[in-house]
PDB file of C-alpha atoms in Angstrom:
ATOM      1  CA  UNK A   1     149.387-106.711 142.644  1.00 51.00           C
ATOM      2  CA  UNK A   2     148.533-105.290 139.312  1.00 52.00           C
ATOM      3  CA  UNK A   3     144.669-104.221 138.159  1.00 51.00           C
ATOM      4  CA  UNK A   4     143.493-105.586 135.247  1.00 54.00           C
ATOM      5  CA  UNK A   5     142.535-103.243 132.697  1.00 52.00           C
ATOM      6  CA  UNK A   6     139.948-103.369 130.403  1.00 55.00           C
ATOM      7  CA  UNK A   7     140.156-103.094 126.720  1.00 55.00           C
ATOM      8  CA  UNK A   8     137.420-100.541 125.706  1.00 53.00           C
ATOM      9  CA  UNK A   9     137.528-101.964 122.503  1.00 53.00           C
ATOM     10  CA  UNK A  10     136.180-105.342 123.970  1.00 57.00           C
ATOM     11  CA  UNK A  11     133.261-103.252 125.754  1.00 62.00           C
ATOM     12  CA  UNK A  12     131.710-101.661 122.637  1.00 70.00           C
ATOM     13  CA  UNK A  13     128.008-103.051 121.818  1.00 77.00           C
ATOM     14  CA  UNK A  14     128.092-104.068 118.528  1.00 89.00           C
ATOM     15  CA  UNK A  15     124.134-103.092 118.557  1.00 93.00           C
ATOM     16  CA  UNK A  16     122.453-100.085 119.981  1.00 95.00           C
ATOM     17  CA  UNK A  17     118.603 -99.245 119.981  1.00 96.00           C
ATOM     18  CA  UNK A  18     117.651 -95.519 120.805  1.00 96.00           C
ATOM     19  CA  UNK A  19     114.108 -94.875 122.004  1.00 97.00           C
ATOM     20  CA  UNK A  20     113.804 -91.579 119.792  1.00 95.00           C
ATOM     21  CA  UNK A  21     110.331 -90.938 119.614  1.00 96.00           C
ATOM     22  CA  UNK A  22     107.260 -92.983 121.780  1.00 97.00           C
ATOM     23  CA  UNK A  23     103.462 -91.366 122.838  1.00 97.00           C
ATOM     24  CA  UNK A  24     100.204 -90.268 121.295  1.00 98.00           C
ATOM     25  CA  UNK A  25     100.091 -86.516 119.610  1.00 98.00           C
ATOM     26  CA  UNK A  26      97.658 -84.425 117.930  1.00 98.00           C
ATOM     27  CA  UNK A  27      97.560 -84.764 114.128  1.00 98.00           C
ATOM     28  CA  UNK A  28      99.228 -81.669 114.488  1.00 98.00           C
ATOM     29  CA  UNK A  29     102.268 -82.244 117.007  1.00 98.00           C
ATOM     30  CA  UNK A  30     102.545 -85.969 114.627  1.00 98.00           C
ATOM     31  CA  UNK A  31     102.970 -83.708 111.489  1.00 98.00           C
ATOM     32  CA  UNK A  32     105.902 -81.200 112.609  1.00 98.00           C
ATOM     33  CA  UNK A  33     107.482 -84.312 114.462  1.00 97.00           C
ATOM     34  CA  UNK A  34     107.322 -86.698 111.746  1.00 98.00           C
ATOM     35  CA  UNK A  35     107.791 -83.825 108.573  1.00 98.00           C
ATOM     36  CA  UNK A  36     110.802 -82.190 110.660  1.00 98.00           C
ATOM     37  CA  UNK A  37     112.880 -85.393 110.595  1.00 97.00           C
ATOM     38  CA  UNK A  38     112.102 -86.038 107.143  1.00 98.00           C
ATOM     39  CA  UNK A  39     113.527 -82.526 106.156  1.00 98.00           C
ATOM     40  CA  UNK A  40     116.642 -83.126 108.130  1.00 98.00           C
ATOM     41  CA  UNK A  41     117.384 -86.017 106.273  1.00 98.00           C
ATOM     42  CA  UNK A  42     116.529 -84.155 103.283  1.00 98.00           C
ATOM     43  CA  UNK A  43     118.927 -81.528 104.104  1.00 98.00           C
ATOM     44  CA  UNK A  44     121.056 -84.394 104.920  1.00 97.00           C
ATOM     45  CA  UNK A  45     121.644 -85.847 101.338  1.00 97.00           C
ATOM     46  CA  UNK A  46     121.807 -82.380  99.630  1.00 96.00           C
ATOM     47  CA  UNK A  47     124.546 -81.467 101.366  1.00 96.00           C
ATOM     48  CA  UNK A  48     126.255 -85.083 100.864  1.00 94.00           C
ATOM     49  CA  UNK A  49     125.677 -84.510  97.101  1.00 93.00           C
ATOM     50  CA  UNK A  50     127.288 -81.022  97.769  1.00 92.00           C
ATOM     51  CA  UNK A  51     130.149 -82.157  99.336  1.00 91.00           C
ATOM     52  CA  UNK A  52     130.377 -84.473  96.863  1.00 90.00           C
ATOM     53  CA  UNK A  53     130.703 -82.080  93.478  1.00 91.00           C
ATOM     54  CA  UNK A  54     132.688 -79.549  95.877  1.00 89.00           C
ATOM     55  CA  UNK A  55     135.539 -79.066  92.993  1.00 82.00           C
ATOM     56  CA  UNK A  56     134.010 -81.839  90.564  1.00 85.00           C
ATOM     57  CA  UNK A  57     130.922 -81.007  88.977  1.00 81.00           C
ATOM     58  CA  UNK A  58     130.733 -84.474  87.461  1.00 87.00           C
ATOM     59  CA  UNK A  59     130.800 -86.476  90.897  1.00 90.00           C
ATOM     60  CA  UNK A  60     128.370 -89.556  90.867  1.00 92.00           C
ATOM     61  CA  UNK A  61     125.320 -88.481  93.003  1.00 92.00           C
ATOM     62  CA  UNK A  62     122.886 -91.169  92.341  1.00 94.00           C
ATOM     63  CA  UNK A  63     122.097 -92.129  95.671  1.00 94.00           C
ATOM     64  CA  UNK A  64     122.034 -89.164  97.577  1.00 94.00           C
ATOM     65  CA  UNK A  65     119.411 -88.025  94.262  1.00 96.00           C
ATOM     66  CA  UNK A  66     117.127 -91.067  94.729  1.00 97.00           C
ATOM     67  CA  UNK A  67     117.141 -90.555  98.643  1.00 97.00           C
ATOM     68  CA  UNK A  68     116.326 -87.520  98.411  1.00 97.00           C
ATOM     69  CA  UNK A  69     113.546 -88.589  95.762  1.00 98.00           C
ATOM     70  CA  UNK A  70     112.182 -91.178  98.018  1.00 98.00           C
ATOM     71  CA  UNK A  71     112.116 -88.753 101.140  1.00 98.00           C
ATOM     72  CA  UNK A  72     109.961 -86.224  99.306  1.00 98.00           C
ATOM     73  CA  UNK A  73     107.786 -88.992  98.483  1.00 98.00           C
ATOM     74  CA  UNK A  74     107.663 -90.045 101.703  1.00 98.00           C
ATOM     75  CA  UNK A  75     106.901 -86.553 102.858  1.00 98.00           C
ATOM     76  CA  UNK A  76     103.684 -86.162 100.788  1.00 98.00           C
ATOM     77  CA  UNK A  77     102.457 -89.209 101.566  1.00 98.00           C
ATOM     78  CA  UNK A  78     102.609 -88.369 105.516  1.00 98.00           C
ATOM     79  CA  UNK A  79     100.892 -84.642 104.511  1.00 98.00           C
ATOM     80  CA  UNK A  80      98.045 -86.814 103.166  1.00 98.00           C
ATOM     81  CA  UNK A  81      98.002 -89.229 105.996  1.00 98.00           C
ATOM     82  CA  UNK A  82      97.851 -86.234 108.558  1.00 98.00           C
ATOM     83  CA  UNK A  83      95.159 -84.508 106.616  1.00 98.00           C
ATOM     84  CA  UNK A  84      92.943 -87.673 106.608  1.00 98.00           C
ATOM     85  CA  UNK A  85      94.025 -88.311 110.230  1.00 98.00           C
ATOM     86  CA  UNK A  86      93.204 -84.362 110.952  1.00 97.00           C
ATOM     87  CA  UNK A  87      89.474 -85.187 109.388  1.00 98.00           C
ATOM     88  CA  UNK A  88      88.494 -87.895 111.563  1.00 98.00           C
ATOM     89  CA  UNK A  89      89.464 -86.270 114.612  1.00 96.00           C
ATOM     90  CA  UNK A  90      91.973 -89.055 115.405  1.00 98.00           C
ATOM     91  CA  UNK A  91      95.278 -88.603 118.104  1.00 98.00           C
ATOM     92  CA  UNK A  92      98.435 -90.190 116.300  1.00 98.00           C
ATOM     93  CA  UNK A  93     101.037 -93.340 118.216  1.00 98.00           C
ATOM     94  CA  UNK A  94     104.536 -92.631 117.265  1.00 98.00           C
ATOM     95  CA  UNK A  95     106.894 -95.597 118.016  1.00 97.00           C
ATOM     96  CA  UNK A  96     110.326 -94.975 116.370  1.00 96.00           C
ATOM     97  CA  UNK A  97     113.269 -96.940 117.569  1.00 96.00           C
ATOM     98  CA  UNK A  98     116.643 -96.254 115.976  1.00 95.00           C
ATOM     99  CA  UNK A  99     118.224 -99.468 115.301  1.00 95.00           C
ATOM    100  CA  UNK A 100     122.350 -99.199 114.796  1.00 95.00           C
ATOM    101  CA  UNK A 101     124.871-101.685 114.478  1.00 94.00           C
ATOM    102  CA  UNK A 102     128.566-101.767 113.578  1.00 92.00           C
ATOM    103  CA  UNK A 103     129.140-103.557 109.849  1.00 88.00           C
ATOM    104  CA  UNK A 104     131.558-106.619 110.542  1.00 79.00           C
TER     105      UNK A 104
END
């Protein structure tokens, strides 16, 4: 009698959620958690857009440019939030679930 094998293709999730940060902090912990994986994703993009005029200097970088844009926008607008947070004396929640799904 012959097992039956699975195919691990019909096994795959198609949707995954990944717990990646969840607690209270100090304003301080908040800020180097928060502004650390902003400036990996920073660092992210730039060296997309690298890799991307590696040999062609005229390579379209538009949206590695306005993400990176955005980020640093993002980035000074969480300094201010942890400086008013800081202020009042506050703890900080961090709930960040990474949501990823396979494009069908």
């Amino acid at each position: 009698m012959k097992s039956a094998v699975k195919n691990p293709v019909q096994t795959i999730r198609t949707k995954q959620k990944i717990q990646l940060i969840d607690g209270q902090f100090t304003v301080s912990e908040a800020n180097d958690v928060i502004l650390s994986l902003i400036n990996e994703k920073i660092n992210f993009h730039k060296l997309q857009r690298l890799t991307m005029c590696e040999g062609f200097s005229g390579a379209n970088t538009k949206f590695p440019d306005s993400r990176i844009t955005e980020l640093e926008n993002d980035k000074l607008a969480a300094k201010q939030f942890f400086k008013q947070a800081k202020s009042e004396g506050v703890t900080i929640k961090i709930n960040g679930v990474l949501e990823i799904s396979i494009n069908e």
